[in-house]
Short mmCIF file of C-alpha atoms in Angstrom, two decimals:
data_model
loop_
_atom_site.label_atom_id
_atom_site.label_comp_id
_atom_site.label_asym_id
_atom_site.label_seq_id
_atom_site.Cartn_x
_atom_site.Cartn_y
_atom_site.Cartn_z
CA MET A 617 -1.84 70.96 0.37
CA ALA A 618 -1.95 72.48 3.83
CA GLN A 619 -1.71 70.64 7.13
CA LEU A 620 -3.92 71.26 10.15
CA THR A 621 -1.72 71.85 13.18
CA LEU A 622 -2.62 72.33 16.83
CA THR A 623 -0.51 74.41 19.21
CA THR A 624 -1.46 74.55 22.85
CA PHE A 625 -0.11 75.18 26.33
CA LEU A 626 -0.48 72.39 28.91
CA SER A 627 0.14 71.89 32.61
CA LEU A 628 1.84 68.69 33.76
CA ASP A 629 -1.59 67.12 34.27
CA GLY A 630 -2.73 68.07 30.80
CA VAL A 631 -4.86 71.13 31.60
CA MET A 632 -5.11 73.70 28.81
CA GLN A 633 -7.72 76.01 30.33
CA ALA A 634 -6.93 79.72 30.81
CA PRO A 635 -3.13 79.67 30.60
CA GLY A 636 -2.71 83.38 29.96
CA GLY A 637 -4.85 85.27 32.46
CA ARG A 638 -6.86 85.07 35.66
CA ASP A 639 -10.14 85.85 33.93
CA GLU A 640 -9.44 84.18 30.60
CA ASP A 641 -11.82 81.28 31.26
CA ARG A 642 -13.49 80.80 34.64
CA SER A 643 -16.02 78.23 33.41
CA ASP A 644 -16.67 75.27 35.72
CA ASP A 645 -15.31 77.37 38.64
CA PHE A 646 -11.76 77.31 37.29
CA ASP A 647 -9.85 79.88 39.32
CA TYR A 648 -6.25 79.06 38.40
CA GLY A 649 -6.08 81.17 35.24
CA GLY A 650 -2.71 82.60 34.29
CA TRP A 651 -0.71 79.54 35.31
CA LEU A 652 1.61 79.88 32.28
CA VAL A 653 2.67 83.46 32.96
CA PRO A 654 5.42 82.75 35.54
CA PHE A 655 7.15 80.48 33.02
CA ALA A 656 6.98 82.68 29.92
CA ASP A 657 10.45 83.45 28.58
CA GLU A 658 12.35 84.24 25.39
CA ASP A 659 12.70 80.56 24.47
CA MET A 660 8.94 80.12 24.52
CA GLY A 661 8.49 83.33 22.58
CA ARG A 662 10.91 82.25 19.86
CA PHE A 663 9.11 78.96 19.37
CA VAL A 664 5.70 80.60 19.19
CA ASP A 665 7.04 83.11 16.65
CA GLU A 666 8.35 80.21 14.55
CA VAL A 667 4.94 78.55 14.61
CA PHE A 668 3.09 81.68 13.52
CA ASP A 669 5.64 82.24 10.76
CA ARG A 670 4.38 79.04 9.10
CA ALA A 671 0.69 80.02 9.26
CA ASP A 672 -1.45 80.47 6.18
CA GLY A 673 -4.74 80.65 8.07
CA PHE A 674 -6.37 79.87 11.40
CA LEU A 675 -9.20 77.71 12.69
CA LEU A 676 -10.34 78.95 16.09
CA GLY A 677 -12.97 78.24 18.69
CA ARG A 678 -15.23 81.03 19.82
CA ARG A 679 -13.53 81.81 23.14
CA THR A 680 -10.01 81.86 21.71
CA TYR A 681 -11.20 83.98 18.80
CA GLU A 682 -12.73 86.54 21.17
CA ILE A 683 -9.57 86.67 23.29
CA PHE A 684 -7.40 87.19 20.20
CA ALA A 685 -9.81 89.72 18.67
CA ALA A 686 -9.80 91.82 21.84
CA TYR A 687 -6.01 92.11 21.88
CA TRP A 688 -4.21 91.59 18.57
CA PRO A 689 -5.89 94.29 16.44
CA GLN A 690 -4.33 96.80 18.86
CA VAL A 691 -0.83 95.54 17.95
CA THR A 692 -0.08 97.42 14.74
CA ASP A 693 3.68 96.80 14.41
CA PRO A 694 4.05 95.24 10.92
CA ASP A 695 7.17 93.43 12.12
CA ASP A 696 5.38 91.65 14.96
CA PRO A 697 5.37 88.02 13.76
CA ILE A 698 2.12 87.14 15.53
CA ALA A 699 0.07 90.30 14.98
CA SER A 700 1.05 90.58 11.32
CA ARG A 701 -0.45 87.17 10.65
CA LEU A 702 -3.44 87.16 12.96
CA ASN A 703 -4.55 90.57 11.74
CA THR A 704 -4.35 89.70 8.05
CA LEU A 705 -4.67 85.97 7.38
CA PRO A 706 -8.04 84.16 7.14
CA LYS A 707 -9.57 83.23 10.47
CA HIS A 708 -12.25 80.52 10.42
CA VAL A 709 -14.33 80.60 13.59
CA VAL A 710 -16.26 77.62 14.95
CA SER A 711 -19.13 78.78 17.15
CA ARG A 712 -22.76 77.96 17.88
CA THR A 713 -23.44 81.37 19.41
CA LEU A 714 -21.60 84.04 17.39
CA GLU A 715 -23.77 85.71 14.78
CA ARG A 716 -20.91 87.55 13.11
CA ALA A 717 -17.13 87.77 13.25
CA GLU A 718 -16.01 91.35 12.63
CA TRP A 719 -12.23 91.09 12.97
CA ASN A 720 -10.55 91.54 9.60
CA ASN A 721 -10.70 88.47 7.34
CA SER A 722 -12.78 86.43 9.82
CA HIS A 723 -15.36 83.90 8.68
CA LEU A 724 -17.89 81.89 10.67
CA VAL A 725 -17.70 78.19 9.87
CA GLU A 726 -20.92 76.78 8.46
CA GLY A 727 -21.72 73.15 7.79
CA ASP A 728 -19.98 69.94 8.76
CA LEU A 729 -16.65 70.63 10.48
CA ALA A 730 -14.87 67.67 8.89
CA GLU A 731 -15.88 68.85 5.43
CA VAL A 732 -14.75 72.39 6.23
CA VAL A 733 -11.36 71.13 7.42
CA ALA A 734 -10.98 69.02 4.28
CA ARG A 735 -11.62 72.07 2.10
CA LEU A 736 -9.14 74.17 4.06
CA LYS A 737 -6.48 71.49 3.69
CA GLU A 738 -7.01 71.35 -0.05
CA GLY A 739 -6.00 74.98 -0.34
CA PRO A 740 -2.46 76.24 -0.92
CA GLY A 741 0.00 76.94 1.86
CA ARG A 742 1.74 75.16 4.67
CA GLU A 743 -0.43 75.24 7.77
CA ILE A 744 -3.95 75.97 8.91
CA GLN A 745 -3.35 76.51 12.61
CA VAL A 746 -5.47 75.86 15.68
CA HIS A 747 -4.33 77.68 18.83
CA GLY A 748 -5.87 76.82 22.18
CA SER A 749 -9.59 76.40 21.43
CA ALA A 750 -10.06 73.52 23.88
CA ARG A 751 -13.40 72.10 22.79
CA LEU A 752 -12.59 72.52 19.11
CA ALA A 753 -9.20 70.85 19.60
CA GLN A 754 -10.80 67.90 21.38
CA GLY A 755 -13.28 67.43 18.56
CA LEU A 756 -10.64 67.67 15.85
CA LEU A 757 -8.45 65.11 17.61
CA ALA A 758 -11.40 62.78 18.19
CA HIS A 759 -12.14 62.77 14.46
CA GLY A 760 -8.51 62.33 13.39
CA LEU A 761 -8.32 65.70 11.66
CA VAL A 762 -5.09 67.02 13.23
CA ASP A 763 -1.85 66.44 11.32
CA ALA A 764 0.62 67.72 13.92
CA LEU A 765 0.58 68.85 17.55
CA ASN A 766 2.86 71.37 19.24
CA LEU A 767 2.50 70.79 22.98
CA LEU A 768 4.18 73.29 25.30
CA VAL A 769 4.18 71.59 28.71
CA PHE A 770 4.89 73.77 31.74
CA PRO A 771 6.15 72.61 35.15
CA VAL A 772 2.98 73.17 37.14
CA PHE A 773 0.27 70.82 38.44
CA LEU A 774 -3.26 72.24 38.63
CA GLY A 775 -5.51 69.39 39.72
CA LYS A 776 -8.55 70.58 37.81
CA GLY A 777 -9.50 72.28 34.58
CA ARG A 778 -10.26 71.35 30.98
CA ARG A 779 -7.74 68.90 29.60
CA LEU A 780 -6.68 68.41 26.02
CA PHE A 781 -7.22 64.66 26.24
CA PRO A 782 -10.36 63.98 28.30
CA ASP A 783 -11.35 60.59 29.68
CA GLY A 784 -13.12 58.36 27.19
CA GLY A 785 -11.15 59.29 24.10
CA THR A 786 -9.91 56.83 21.50
CA PRO A 787 -6.45 55.42 22.35
CA THR A 788 -4.05 56.86 19.78
CA ALA A 789 -0.30 56.63 19.22
CA PHE A 790 1.86 59.64 18.34
CA GLU A 791 5.33 59.96 16.85
CA LEU A 792 7.71 62.52 18.34
CA THR A 793 9.11 64.71 15.55
CA GLY A 794 10.78 67.47 17.57
CA HIS A 795 11.52 68.59 21.10
CA ARG A 796 13.29 71.31 23.02
CA ALA A 797 13.31 72.78 26.52
CA THR A 798 13.05 76.38 27.66
CA SER A 799 15.18 78.05 30.29
CA ALA A 800 12.09 78.36 32.51
CA GLY A 801 11.58 74.60 32.52
CA ALA A 802 8.90 74.10 29.89
CA VAL A 803 9.23 71.21 27.45
CA ILE A 804 8.10 71.76 23.86
CA GLN A 805 7.11 68.56 22.09
CA THR A 806 5.98 68.19 18.48
CA TYR A 807 4.06 65.06 17.51
CA ARG A 808 2.18 63.64 14.57
CA PRO A 809 -0.53 60.98 14.86
CA ALA A 810 0.77 57.44 14.30
CA GLY A 811 -2.38 55.32 14.21
CA PRO A 812 -4.12 53.36 16.95
CA ALA A 813 -2.34 52.83 20.26
CA ARG A 814 -0.68 49.44 20.63
CA PHE A 815 -0.51 47.39 23.80
CA GLY A 816 1.61 44.58 25.17
CA THR A 817 2.74 42.74 28.27
CA PHE A 818 6.29 42.22 29.53
CA ALA A 819 6.99 38.52 29.78
CA PRO A 820 9.06 37.17 32.70
CA GLY A 821 12.77 37.55 32.03
CA GLU A 822 12.39 40.35 29.48
#
């Protein structure tokens, strides 16, 4: 049975919008695109390669799918660990506007998302992976559908932009299952959901 995993890049204030390019996503007047680029290094690359090596399929939002589809089909090296998987493995695309998905082995998701995710998890393999896909990721987390999160947190504060965890979400606890740091100062944290958040108060003298 496969797990649904989420891998995303975050600023210190939790922004995940447009990490890889100035024009990647300018919605809501976001003009800080490309904030990850100064911190990209071999350590980050090795971790991302490891993640893709575990993939047996992908669940992507429309914008992330279009960004990937515009770039990765041009990378034809069979030894590239990312291209070899993105170009061949099933890609399930969640979109209200796309009428077709033409990239090899791409499929538009139809029907209830939770039911689709349940069917994908019932299939063979290790991981169905979500990369980026901000709105999709928020919805999956809100409905408790994510089994593990890989959060790559970079040492930059942005002050605005779409965040992974928006205000108004359900308080949730997570268990840290892995961590490492990159030479450029990013911290890579792997979590799995651990039920509802718990609360307490320090008593005097404790």
